Short mmCIF file of C-alpha atoms in Angstrom, two decimals:
data_model
loop_
_atom_site.label_atom_id
_atom_site.label_comp_id
_atom_site.label_asym_id
_atom_site.label_seq_id
_atom_site.Cartn_x
_atom_site.Cartn_y
_atom_site.Cartn_z
CA MET A 221 -29.40 21.75 63.52
CA VAL A 222 -31.32 24.68 62.32
CA ARG A 223 -31.08 24.19 58.64
CA ALA A 224 -31.57 20.79 58.44
CA THR A 225 -35.00 21.39 60.82
CA ILE A 226 -35.67 24.03 58.52
CA CYS A 227 -35.50 21.39 55.41
CA TYR A 228 -38.06 19.32 56.95
CA ILE A 229 -40.73 22.50 58.10
CA ILE A 230 -40.29 23.12 54.32
CA ALA A 231 -40.69 19.86 52.66
CA VAL A 232 -43.63 19.12 55.57
CA GLU A 233 -45.36 22.36 54.07
CA MET A 234 -45.26 21.76 51.11
CA ARG A 235 -45.57 18.15 51.02
CA THR A 236 -42.89 17.20 49.23
CA PRO A 237 -40.57 14.23 49.65
CA ILE A 238 -37.03 15.62 51.16
CA PHE A 239 -35.49 13.47 48.93
CA LEU A 240 -36.64 15.02 46.06
CA LEU A 241 -35.28 18.51 47.00
CA LEU A 242 -32.18 17.01 47.76
CA THR A 243 -31.70 15.57 44.40
CA ALA A 244 -32.49 18.68 43.40
CA ALA A 245 -30.21 20.48 45.13
CA ALA A 246 -27.79 17.88 43.41
CA PHE A 247 -28.24 18.40 39.99
CA ALA A 248 -28.82 22.56 40.51
CA GLN A 249 -24.52 22.21 42.02
CA ALA A 250 -23.60 20.09 39.06
CA PRO A 251 -21.02 21.58 36.85
CA PRO A 252 -22.66 22.08 32.98
CA ALA A 253 -21.97 18.65 31.29
CA PRO A 254 -18.71 18.98 28.66
CA LYS A 255 -19.71 19.76 24.74
CA PRO A 256 -19.05 17.41 22.27
CA LEU A 257 -16.08 17.77 20.52
CA LYS A 258 -15.97 17.54 16.48
CA SER A 259 -13.54 14.26 15.51
CA PRO A 260 -12.03 14.14 13.48
CA GLU A 261 -11.87 17.68 11.43
CA VAL A 262 -11.43 17.38 8.11
CA HIS A 263 -9.60 20.70 6.71
CA ALA A 264 -9.88 22.10 3.25
CA ASP A 265 -5.70 21.64 3.09
CA ARG A 266 -6.76 18.08 3.69
CA SER A 267 -4.75 18.03 7.27
CA VAL A 268 -6.98 16.39 10.10
CA THR A 269 -7.34 17.01 13.53
CA PHE A 270 -8.67 14.49 15.87
CA ARG A 271 -9.82 14.79 19.47
CA PHE A 272 -9.81 13.20 22.43
CA ARG A 273 -11.04 14.14 26.46
CA ALA A 274 -9.45 12.61 28.48
CA PRO A 275 -8.73 14.48 31.60
CA ASN A 276 -7.01 12.28 33.92
CA ALA A 277 -4.66 10.45 31.49
CA LYS A 278 -1.12 10.93 31.36
CA GLU A 279 -0.45 10.39 27.94
CA VAL A 280 -2.76 9.68 24.70
CA LEU A 281 -1.68 9.26 21.28
CA LEU A 282 -3.13 8.50 17.44
CA SER A 283 -2.51 5.67 16.02
CA ARG A 284 -3.37 5.68 11.95
CA SER A 285 -3.01 3.79 9.82
CA GLY A 286 0.39 4.18 7.25
CA ALA A 287 1.91 6.03 10.02
CA LYS A 288 4.14 6.30 13.17
CA ARG A 289 1.62 7.08 16.76
CA ALA A 290 2.48 9.94 17.10
CA PRO A 291 1.61 12.24 20.60
CA MET A 292 -1.01 14.41 21.13
CA GLU A 293 -1.16 17.63 23.17
CA LYS A 294 -3.35 17.99 26.23
CA GLY A 295 -5.49 21.40 26.74
CA GLU A 296 -8.34 22.87 28.43
CA GLN A 297 -11.20 20.27 29.62
CA GLY A 298 -8.41 17.06 29.27
CA VAL A 299 -8.84 17.48 25.27
CA TRP A 300 -6.15 15.93 23.88
CA THR A 301 -5.91 17.30 19.88
CA ILE A 302 -3.31 16.26 17.01
CA THR A 303 -3.73 18.13 13.53
CA THR A 304 -1.38 15.86 10.76
CA GLU A 305 -0.03 17.17 7.59
CA PRO A 306 -1.69 17.12 4.61
CA LEU A 307 -2.45 13.96 4.13
CA GLU A 308 -2.89 11.71 0.24
CA PRO A 309 -6.80 11.66 -0.92
CA ASP A 310 -7.49 8.08 1.16
CA ILE A 311 -9.64 6.38 3.83
CA TYR A 312 -7.94 6.09 6.81
CA SER A 313 -8.15 3.81 9.96
CA TYR A 314 -7.44 5.31 13.60
CA SER A 315 -7.57 5.08 17.32
CA PHE A 316 -6.40 6.65 20.23
CA VAL A 317 -3.84 4.78 23.02
CA ALA A 318 -4.08 6.58 25.92
CA ASP A 319 -1.90 5.28 28.82
CA GLY A 320 -1.83 2.19 26.78
CA VAL A 321 -4.86 1.58 26.12
CA SER A 322 -6.57 1.25 22.81
CA LEU A 323 -9.60 3.31 22.32
CA LEU A 324 -12.49 3.75 19.37
CA ASP A 325 -13.06 8.19 18.94
CA PRO A 326 -16.66 8.31 20.73
CA TYR A 327 -17.44 11.10 18.85
CA ASP A 328 -16.69 9.31 15.27
CA SER A 329 -19.46 6.99 14.05
CA HIS A 330 -17.53 5.64 11.30
CA LEU A 331 -16.20 1.92 12.49
CA THR A 332 -14.11 -0.60 10.56
CA PRO A 333 -15.55 -4.34 11.43
CA ASN A 334 -13.24 -6.33 12.85
CA LEU A 335 -13.45 -9.94 15.17
CA LEU A 336 -10.22 -8.32 17.19
CA ASN A 337 -9.26 -4.93 16.58
CA LEU A 338 -12.36 -2.18 16.10
CA ASN A 339 -11.13 1.13 14.59
CA ASN A 340 -12.91 4.39 13.64
CA PHE A 341 -11.97 5.39 9.63
CA VAL A 342 -11.34 8.58 8.41
CA HIS A 343 -12.23 9.71 4.58
CA VAL A 344 -9.89 12.50 3.19
CA PRO A 345 -11.82 12.98 -0.44
CA GLY A 346 -10.12 13.18 -3.57
CA PRO A 347 -10.98 13.45 -7.32
CA SER A 348 -13.44 11.81 -8.91
CA THR A 349 -10.59 9.83 -10.84
CA LEU A 350 -9.91 7.96 -7.39
CA PRO A 351 -11.78 4.66 -8.12
CA TRP A 352 -13.09 4.55 -4.56
CA GLU A 353 -14.73 7.50 -4.85
CA ILE A 354 -18.26 7.83 -4.76
CA ASN A 355 -19.24 9.15 -8.82
CA ASN A 356 -22.66 9.84 -10.36
CA VAL A 357 -22.49 6.28 -12.28
CA PRO A 358 -25.08 3.34 -12.31
CA HIS A 359 -24.42 1.14 -9.08
CA GLY A 360 -24.87 -2.13 -8.36
CA GLU A 361 -26.12 -3.91 -4.77
CA ILE A 362 -25.15 -5.87 -2.37
CA HIS A 363 -26.37 -8.89 -0.89
CA HIS A 364 -25.96 -10.51 2.47
CA HIS A 365 -26.65 -14.29 2.71
CA PHE A 366 -26.76 -16.77 5.99
CA TYR A 367 -26.27 -20.68 5.76
CA ARG A 368 -25.45 -23.69 7.86
CA SER A 369 -21.95 -24.92 7.55
CA GLU A 370 -21.94 -28.15 7.81
CA ILE A 371 -18.18 -28.72 7.19
CA VAL A 372 -17.13 -26.21 9.74
CA GLY A 373 -20.04 -26.86 12.09
CA ASP A 374 -21.23 -22.96 12.67
CA ASN A 375 -23.71 -20.63 10.54
CA ARG A 376 -21.91 -18.07 8.74
CA ASP A 377 -22.37 -15.53 5.57
CA PHE A 378 -21.20 -14.41 2.34
CA TYR A 379 -21.64 -11.10 -0.11
CA VAL A 380 -22.63 -11.19 -3.07
CA TYR A 381 -22.00 -7.28 -5.54
CA THR A 382 -24.26 -8.21 -8.52
CA PRO A 383 -23.67 -5.06 -11.07
CA PRO A 384 -25.30 -2.71 -12.59
CA ALA A 385 -27.90 -3.39 -15.28
CA TYR A 386 -27.79 -7.21 -13.41
CA ASP A 387 -30.93 -9.01 -14.17
CA PRO A 388 -31.93 -11.96 -12.48
CA ALA A 389 -34.01 -13.36 -14.53
CA GLY A 390 -32.53 -12.27 -18.01
CA LYS A 391 -30.43 -14.63 -20.06
CA GLN A 392 -26.78 -13.27 -19.29
CA LEU A 393 -24.23 -15.32 -17.34
CA TYR A 394 -21.75 -13.24 -14.99
CA PRO A 395 -18.31 -14.44 -14.39
CA VAL A 396 -17.64 -13.97 -10.99
CA LEU A 397 -14.70 -12.64 -8.50
CA TYR A 398 -14.43 -14.87 -4.67
CA LEU A 399 -12.94 -12.19 -3.27
CA LEU A 400 -11.53 -12.90 0.30
CA HIS A 401 -10.50 -10.95 3.83
CA GLY A 402 -7.82 -11.05 5.83
CA PHE A 403 -6.99 -12.45 9.14
CA SER A 404 -9.25 -10.52 11.38
CA ASP A 405 -11.78 -9.26 9.16
CA ASP A 406 -15.49 -10.32 9.24
CA ALA A 407 -17.33 -10.84 5.47
CA SER A 408 -18.32 -7.42 5.54
CA ALA A 409 -14.69 -6.25 4.85
CA TRP A 410 -14.31 -6.20 1.12
CA THR A 411 -17.81 -3.72 1.13
CA ALA A 412 -17.45 -1.75 4.50
CA VAL A 413 -13.83 -1.38 4.26
CA GLY A 414 -12.15 -2.37 0.86
CA GLN A 415 -15.39 -0.44 -1.31
CA ALA A 416 -15.03 -2.87 -3.13
CA ASN A 417 -18.70 -2.34 -4.47
CA VAL A 418 -17.43 1.45 -5.24
CA ILE A 419 -14.29 0.72 -7.01
CA LEU A 420 -16.47 -1.61 -9.25
CA ASP A 421 -18.75 0.07 -10.40
CA ASN A 422 -16.87 3.19 -11.33
CA LEU A 423 -14.44 0.32 -13.41
CA ILE A 424 -17.03 -0.92 -15.14
CA ALA A 425 -18.55 2.47 -15.88
CA GLN A 426 -15.54 3.82 -16.99
CA GLY A 427 -15.31 0.41 -19.75
CA LYS A 428 -12.11 -0.74 -17.89
CA ALA A 429 -13.34 -3.66 -15.65
CA LYS A 430 -16.08 -6.35 -17.30
CA PRO A 431 -19.52 -6.82 -14.95
CA MET A 432 -19.04 -9.43 -12.91
CA LEU A 433 -20.34 -11.08 -9.74
CA ILE A 434 -18.06 -10.66 -6.59
CA VAL A 435 -18.74 -13.30 -4.03
CA MET A 436 -16.98 -12.48 -0.41
CA PRO A 437 -17.55 -15.37 1.64
CA LEU A 438 -16.18 -15.28 5.92
CA GLY A 439 -12.76 -16.80 5.06
CA TYR A 440 -12.74 -19.30 8.30
CA GLY A 441 -12.31 -22.60 8.16
CA ALA A 442 -11.01 -23.25 11.32
CA PRO A 443 -13.52 -20.65 13.33
CA GLU A 444 -11.05 -20.65 16.36
CA MET A 445 -8.49 -18.97 14.05
CA VAL A 446 -9.66 -15.44 15.55
CA SER A 447 -7.71 -15.57 18.55
CA ARG A 448 -4.56 -13.92 19.63
CA GLY A 449 -1.77 -15.11 20.93
CA GLU A 450 0.42 -18.39 19.65
CA ARG A 451 -2.04 -20.84 17.51
CA PRO A 452 -1.58 -24.81 17.76
CA ALA A 453 0.16 -25.89 14.79
CA GLY A 454 -1.35 -27.11 12.21
CA LEU A 455 -4.08 -24.99 12.83
CA GLY A 456 -3.60 -22.51 9.60
CA GLN A 457 -3.56 -25.45 7.10
CA ARG A 458 -6.67 -26.51 8.83
CA ASN A 459 -8.21 -23.24 8.49
CA ARG A 460 -7.64 -23.49 4.40
CA GLU A 461 -8.25 -26.93 3.82
CA LYS A 462 -11.93 -26.63 6.20
CA PHE A 463 -12.63 -22.81 3.89
CA ARG A 464 -11.82 -24.75 0.71
CA ASP A 465 -14.19 -27.39 1.30
CA ALA A 466 -16.82 -25.34 2.42
CA LEU A 467 -16.04 -22.62 -1.14
CA PHE A 468 -15.66 -25.75 -3.20
CA ALA A 469 -18.83 -27.58 -1.93
CA GLU A 470 -21.28 -25.32 -0.03
CA VAL A 471 -20.55 -21.56 -0.56
CA ILE A 472 -20.04 -21.76 -4.88
CA PRO A 473 -23.07 -24.23 -5.31
CA GLU A 474 -25.47 -22.03 -3.51
CA VAL A 475 -24.19 -18.82 -5.86
CA GLU A 476 -24.36 -20.91 -9.22
CA ARG A 477 -27.85 -21.95 -7.77
CA LYS A 478 -29.15 -18.16 -7.13
CA TYR A 479 -27.46 -16.36 -8.84
CA ARG A 480 -27.27 -15.73 -12.94
CA ALA A 481 -23.60 -17.54 -12.61
CA ALA A 482 -21.25 -18.79 -16.03
CA LYS A 483 -19.54 -21.74 -14.64
CA ASP A 484 -16.34 -22.43 -16.47
CA ARG A 485 -13.31 -22.48 -14.85
CA THR A 486 -12.61 -19.03 -17.04
CA SER A 487 -15.20 -17.40 -15.59
CA ARG A 488 -14.09 -17.85 -12.09
CA ALA A 489 -11.47 -16.09 -10.61
CA ILE A 490 -9.65 -16.00 -6.80
CA ALA A 491 -7.97 -13.61 -5.00
CA GLY A 492 -7.63 -12.37 -1.35
CA LEU A 493 -5.82 -10.18 1.65
CA TYR A 494 -3.53 -11.83 3.97
CA MET A 495 -4.90 -14.39 5.42
CA GLY A 496 -7.25 -14.66 2.22
CA GLY A 497 -4.16 -14.25 0.48
CA ALA A 498 -2.98 -17.50 1.20
CA GLU A 499 -5.92 -19.01 0.88
CA SER A 500 -6.59 -17.76 -2.84
CA LEU A 501 -2.33 -19.44 -3.66
CA TYR A 502 -4.27 -22.46 -1.77
CA THR A 503 -7.20 -22.64 -2.98
CA GLY A 504 -7.03 -21.78 -6.98
CA LEU A 505 -2.94 -23.05 -7.53
CA ASN A 506 -4.48 -26.16 -6.06
CA ALA A 507 -7.17 -26.50 -8.39
CA VAL A 508 -6.62 -24.88 -11.95
CA ASN A 509 -9.22 -26.97 -13.47
CA ARG A 510 -11.98 -24.27 -11.65
CA PHE A 511 -10.06 -21.27 -11.53
CA ALA A 512 -8.11 -19.34 -14.50
CA TRP A 513 -7.33 -16.02 -12.28
CA ILE A 514 -5.63 -16.81 -9.20
CA GLY A 515 -4.48 -13.09 -7.28
CA ALA A 516 -3.21 -13.03 -3.65
CA PHE A 517 -2.69 -9.19 -1.74
CA SER A 518 0.03 -9.17 0.82
CA SER A 519 -0.30 -12.94 1.54
CA GLY A 520 0.90 -14.42 4.75
CA GLY A 521 1.34 -18.13 6.28
CA LEU A 522 2.26 -19.86 3.64
CA ASN A 523 6.02 -21.64 4.33
CA ASP A 524 6.84 -24.78 3.08
CA PHE A 525 5.48 -24.03 -0.79
CA ALA A 526 6.43 -26.96 -1.85
CA ALA A 527 4.33 -29.32 0.51
CA THR A 528 1.49 -26.64 0.11
CA PHE A 529 1.97 -26.98 -3.82
CA PRO A 530 2.61 -30.36 -4.51
CA ALA A 531 2.42 -30.27 -8.00
CA LEU A 532 2.69 -27.28 -9.29
CA ASP A 533 4.97 -26.80 -12.34
CA SER A 534 5.07 -25.50 -15.77
CA LYS A 535 1.59 -27.86 -17.34
CA ALA A 536 0.51 -24.76 -15.04
CA ASN A 537 0.66 -22.32 -17.66
CA ALA A 538 -1.75 -23.81 -20.03
CA GLN A 539 -4.56 -22.86 -17.56
CA LEU A 540 -3.68 -19.39 -15.62
CA ARG A 541 -4.90 -16.84 -17.27
CA LEU A 542 -3.76 -14.28 -14.57
CA LEU A 543 -1.17 -15.22 -11.32
CA TRP A 544 -1.19 -12.09 -9.88
CA ILE A 545 1.29 -11.58 -6.70
CA ALA A 546 0.91 -8.06 -4.47
CA CYS A 547 2.60 -6.54 -1.99
CA GLY A 548 3.59 -3.12 -0.41
CA THR A 549 7.35 -2.34 0.28
CA ASP A 550 7.03 -1.26 3.15
CA ASP A 551 4.72 -4.44 4.47
CA ALA A 552 6.54 -6.99 6.70
CA LEU A 553 4.87 -9.84 4.22
CA ILE A 554 7.10 -9.13 1.29
CA LYS A 555 10.41 -10.92 1.76
CA THR A 556 7.99 -13.86 1.74
CA ASN A 557 6.09 -12.68 -1.19
CA ARG A 558 9.31 -12.46 -2.87
CA GLN A 559 10.59 -16.11 -2.01
CA PHE A 560 7.21 -16.78 -3.01
CA ARG A 561 7.69 -15.60 -6.53
CA GLU A 562 11.02 -16.88 -6.71
CA TRP A 563 9.53 -20.58 -6.13
CA LEU A 564 7.37 -19.78 -8.69
CA THR A 565 9.63 -18.76 -11.25
CA SER A 566 12.23 -21.52 -10.13
CA LYS A 567 9.39 -24.25 -11.18
CA GLU A 568 8.87 -22.32 -14.75
CA VAL A 569 5.11 -20.56 -13.32
CA ARG A 570 4.37 -17.83 -15.57
CA HIS A 571 3.50 -14.92 -12.68
CA THR A 572 2.35 -11.03 -12.52
CA ASP A 573 4.88 -9.10 -9.82
CA ILE A 574 3.01 -5.93 -7.97
CA GLU A 575 5.20 -4.31 -5.85
CA ILE A 576 3.52 -0.96 -4.64
CA PRO A 577 4.77 1.96 -1.90
CA GLY A 578 2.77 1.11 1.19
CA ALA A 579 2.27 -0.93 4.46
CA HIS A 580 0.16 -3.69 5.58
CA THR A 581 -3.16 -1.95 4.97
CA TRP A 582 -6.38 -1.31 3.04
CA MET A 583 -4.71 1.91 1.56
CA VAL A 584 -2.47 -1.01 -0.76
CA TRP A 585 -5.12 -3.40 -0.90
CA ARG A 586 -7.54 -0.46 -2.23
CA ARG A 587 -5.20 0.09 -5.17
CA ASN A 588 -4.86 -3.59 -5.51
CA LEU A 589 -8.33 -4.58 -6.44
CA ALA A 590 -8.55 -1.85 -8.81
CA GLU A 591 -5.09 -3.30 -10.13
CA PHE A 592 -6.21 -6.43 -10.35
CA THR A 593 -10.05 -6.43 -11.52
CA PRO A 594 -9.71 -4.89 -14.81
CA LEU A 595 -7.21 -7.63 -15.81
CA LEU A 596 -9.94 -10.13 -15.56
CA PHE A 597 -11.89 -12.25 -17.72
CA ARG A 598 -10.59 -10.72 -21.33
#
């Protein structure tokens, strides 16, 4: 009671509202804010330290692409830490799993765009010979377009890569690769994560790839595909059909109107990963009059091959310049891809089989793109 009276008298004398005095006292007694963490930290030996502050968590795991989930150790001020073994130079996506909940690294601004599962990523740099490393070479440009799709019934976008020295007023025409993202990605995935523009800059500068346009459209013909859990029967097929229709009627005409794009079938290629790989096969192999070059990286979603490609037989060999089927040996889709290649062989359709070490990750797909594009338009 005496203390309260003294505070009141002081407040009146100073003509300061008592709540300001109490607020100032609260700030004075508050513990200092914890210092920001450095995470991730790439070391000289290419090992990486990840840090995450979660003082009340009972368990925190590191979930990193290409590796099993690994437990982190709790230290001072509730900071969980883990240091990896030296990693191969690459770009690794990751997240933290705290008591079963997947969380982003709040101290890392590098994000992989995704419509369902956001992750951070860390770049472990390597030699300039790696195709995704940025080098001192001429660089192309990335253009972002928006349009209303009357076929799908929504507003959507696509990206276009133009190679170095591209002149929109020039006379040179360029071949076009239509490059498709995977399930849950958005249209920016191949540049934001896949480094497609960097890979092409390097390959073109080295004389390994032809200068080309790369068109990266949104891959959902049925937007309700982007959901978790069970999907209605037939949704995958409708998604492929509507995507094909929008590509043929809306995206390709717009690209050929705005850019110096060659319009003959031998100057058109289509390729993609996972869902985009299935869309590339479905769209390309059922329209060999439009595409002479077709690639699929870890394709998934195609099961009844005979029903999906009813007219495909050895006659397609006369029109196909390249049919390139790739998958990582540790990918859960390797069995389906091998079955499809066996079916192609039974139909006497020539194709190239590619298997490299790796799982269902961008580390495989960047390498696929770097091997696939030098084969195009030769």
